[in-house]
Protein backbone atom coordinates (compact mmCIF):
# COMPACT_ATOMS: atom_id res chain seq x y z
CA UNK A 1 -151.33 -129.58 -3.28
CA UNK A 2 -154.91 -128.37 -2.96
CA UNK A 3 -157.16 -127.86 -5.95
CA UNK A 4 -160.14 -125.69 -6.74
CA UNK A 5 -163.28 -126.30 -8.77
CA UNK A 6 -163.14 -124.82 -12.25
CA UNK A 7 -165.94 -124.31 -14.73
CA UNK A 8 -165.31 -122.61 -18.09
CA UNK A 9 -168.49 -121.53 -19.83
CA UNK A 10 -168.31 -120.24 -23.40
CA UNK A 11 -171.27 -118.59 -25.10
CA UNK A 12 -172.26 -121.85 -26.79
CA UNK A 13 -171.35 -124.59 -24.27
CA UNK A 14 -169.75 -125.62 -21.01
CA UNK A 15 -166.16 -125.93 -22.20
CA UNK A 16 -164.61 -127.52 -19.10
CA UNK A 17 -165.72 -128.59 -15.64
CA UNK A 18 -163.37 -130.22 -13.15
CA UNK A 19 -160.54 -129.65 -10.68
CA UNK A 20 -157.56 -127.38 -11.25
CA UNK A 21 -154.30 -126.81 -9.32
CA UNK A 22 -153.26 -123.42 -10.76
CA UNK A 23 -154.57 -121.07 -13.39
CA UNK A 24 -153.27 -118.01 -15.22
CA UNK A 25 -155.80 -115.88 -17.08
CA UNK A 26 -155.35 -112.90 -19.42
CA UNK A 27 -156.71 -109.67 -17.93
CA UNK A 28 -156.83 -106.14 -19.40
CA UNK A 29 -153.99 -105.07 -17.09
CA UNK A 30 -151.84 -108.22 -17.41
CA UNK A 31 -152.04 -111.86 -16.44
CA UNK A 32 -153.66 -112.93 -13.16
CA UNK A 33 -152.77 -116.11 -11.30
CA UNK A 34 -155.31 -118.11 -9.33
CA UNK A 35 -154.39 -120.70 -6.71
CA UNK A 36 -156.54 -122.83 -4.39
CA UNK A 37 -158.30 -120.88 -1.61
CA UNK A 38 -157.92 -117.63 -3.54
CA UNK A 39 -159.68 -114.56 -2.17
CA UNK A 40 -163.23 -114.08 -3.49
CA UNK A 41 -163.31 -111.63 -6.40
CA UNK A 42 -164.40 -110.92 -9.96
CA UNK A 43 -161.76 -110.38 -12.65
CA UNK A 44 -162.26 -109.10 -16.20
CA UNK A 45 -160.83 -111.38 -18.88
CA UNK A 46 -159.23 -110.07 -22.07
CA UNK A 47 -158.75 -111.93 -25.34
CA UNK A 48 -155.75 -114.17 -24.77
CA UNK A 49 -154.50 -117.55 -23.67
CA UNK A 50 -155.50 -119.05 -20.31
CA UNK A 51 -153.12 -121.62 -18.86
CA UNK A 52 -154.37 -124.36 -16.52
CA UNK A 53 -152.37 -126.80 -14.40
CA UNK A 54 -154.80 -129.71 -14.16
CA UNK A 55 -152.27 -132.24 -12.81
CA UNK A 56 -148.86 -131.62 -11.32
CA UNK A 57 -146.54 -130.42 -14.07
CA UNK A 58 -149.24 -130.78 -16.77
CA UNK A 59 -150.29 -127.41 -18.21
CA UNK A 60 -153.03 -126.94 -20.80
CA UNK A 61 -153.67 -123.80 -22.82
CA UNK A 62 -157.02 -122.44 -23.96
CA UNK A 63 -157.76 -119.53 -26.33
CA UNK A 64 -160.38 -117.39 -24.57
CA UNK A 65 -162.40 -114.39 -25.62
CA UNK A 66 -163.50 -111.52 -23.42
CA UNK A 67 -165.54 -112.16 -20.31
CA UNK A 68 -164.97 -112.41 -16.59
CA UNK A 69 -163.89 -114.83 -13.87
CA UNK A 70 -165.77 -115.18 -10.61
CA UNK A 71 -163.89 -116.66 -7.65
CA UNK A 72 -166.10 -117.70 -4.72
CA UNK A 73 -165.50 -120.34 -2.02
CA UNK A 74 -162.61 -122.12 -3.78
CA UNK A 75 -164.60 -122.34 -7.03
CA UNK A 76 -163.72 -120.44 -10.20
CA UNK A 77 -166.22 -119.80 -12.97
CA UNK A 78 -165.03 -118.31 -16.26
CA UNK A 79 -167.76 -116.82 -18.44
CA UNK A 80 -166.22 -116.02 -21.82
CA UNK A 81 -167.36 -115.31 -25.37
CA UNK A 82 -165.24 -118.14 -26.77
CA UNK A 83 -163.02 -120.94 -25.50
CA UNK A 84 -161.07 -123.19 -27.87
CA UNK A 85 -158.55 -125.99 -27.61
CA UNK A 86 -155.52 -125.68 -29.91
CA UNK A 87 -156.49 -128.76 -31.93
CA UNK A 88 -159.99 -127.35 -32.56
CA UNK A 89 -158.58 -124.28 -34.31
CA UNK A 90 -158.55 -124.35 -38.11
CA UNK A 91 -155.31 -122.48 -38.85
CA UNK A 92 -156.26 -121.72 -42.46
CA UNK A 93 -159.61 -120.26 -41.40
CA UNK A 94 -158.00 -118.21 -38.62
CA UNK A 95 -155.43 -116.91 -41.12
CA UNK A 96 -158.26 -115.86 -43.47
CA UNK A 97 -160.03 -114.08 -40.59
CA UNK A 98 -156.82 -112.22 -39.75
CA UNK A 99 -156.33 -111.15 -43.38
CA UNK A 100 -159.95 -109.96 -43.67
CA UNK A 101 -159.68 -107.98 -40.44
CA UNK A 102 -156.36 -106.42 -41.48
CA UNK A 103 -157.84 -105.40 -44.84
CA UNK A 104 -160.90 -103.92 -43.15
CA UNK A 105 -158.64 -101.97 -40.75
CA UNK A 106 -157.09 -100.24 -43.77
CA UNK A 107 -160.53 -99.05 -44.96
CA UNK A 108 -162.41 -96.03 -43.70
CA UNK A 109 -164.82 -97.09 -40.95
CA UNK A 110 -166.99 -95.59 -38.25
CA UNK A 111 -165.57 -95.70 -34.73
CA UNK A 112 -167.91 -98.57 -33.84
CA UNK A 113 -166.86 -100.56 -36.93
CA UNK A 114 -163.21 -99.86 -36.17
CA UNK A 115 -163.49 -101.30 -32.64
CA UNK A 116 -165.42 -104.28 -33.93
CA UNK A 117 -162.74 -104.97 -36.55
CA UNK A 118 -160.00 -104.48 -33.97
CA UNK A 119 -161.65 -107.11 -31.72
CA UNK A 120 -161.95 -109.53 -34.67
CA UNK A 121 -158.26 -109.08 -35.45
CA UNK A 122 -157.30 -109.70 -31.80
CA UNK A 123 -159.35 -112.92 -31.72
CA UNK A 124 -157.82 -114.18 -34.97
CA UNK A 125 -154.27 -113.41 -33.81
CA UNK A 126 -154.93 -115.14 -30.47
CA UNK A 127 -156.25 -118.26 -32.20
CA UNK A 128 -153.21 -118.39 -34.49
CA UNK A 129 -150.82 -117.94 -31.58
CA UNK A 130 -152.34 -120.84 -29.64
CA UNK A 131 -152.74 -123.11 -32.67
CA UNK A 132 -149.02 -122.89 -33.33
CA UNK A 133 -148.26 -124.22 -29.81
CA UNK A 134 -150.81 -127.11 -29.69
CA UNK A 135 -150.61 -127.91 -25.94
CA UNK A 136 -153.96 -129.41 -24.94
CA UNK A 137 -154.28 -132.97 -23.63
CA UNK A 138 -157.57 -133.22 -21.72
């Protein structure tokens, strides 16, 4: 099967660069699948878990933050706030972040603070979800 070039860039580093067979990314309106020779486009990425088939039958999962994916000439570039492997996630720290965000949600906040807290809670929940699966073998 064909492959496409994939580069995942988080805000602090190039997370991954290499070939990929299939990819499923979280989008605001559901998951989007990307295959080799996909039509050129830009897709918004929501906080969630991206799944990559790097070798036949071998899927890896990555916790990603918001951003976008650009697909041009059989190359995919993901620009995201965060990208983490399951084994890099400190479960205890993520649990503390979730608890802090939940507590802050119960307090009176401005609209801006509320959305910020809501985003923090979504990131913490996403990290916990992926850390419980632990499926990364790059």
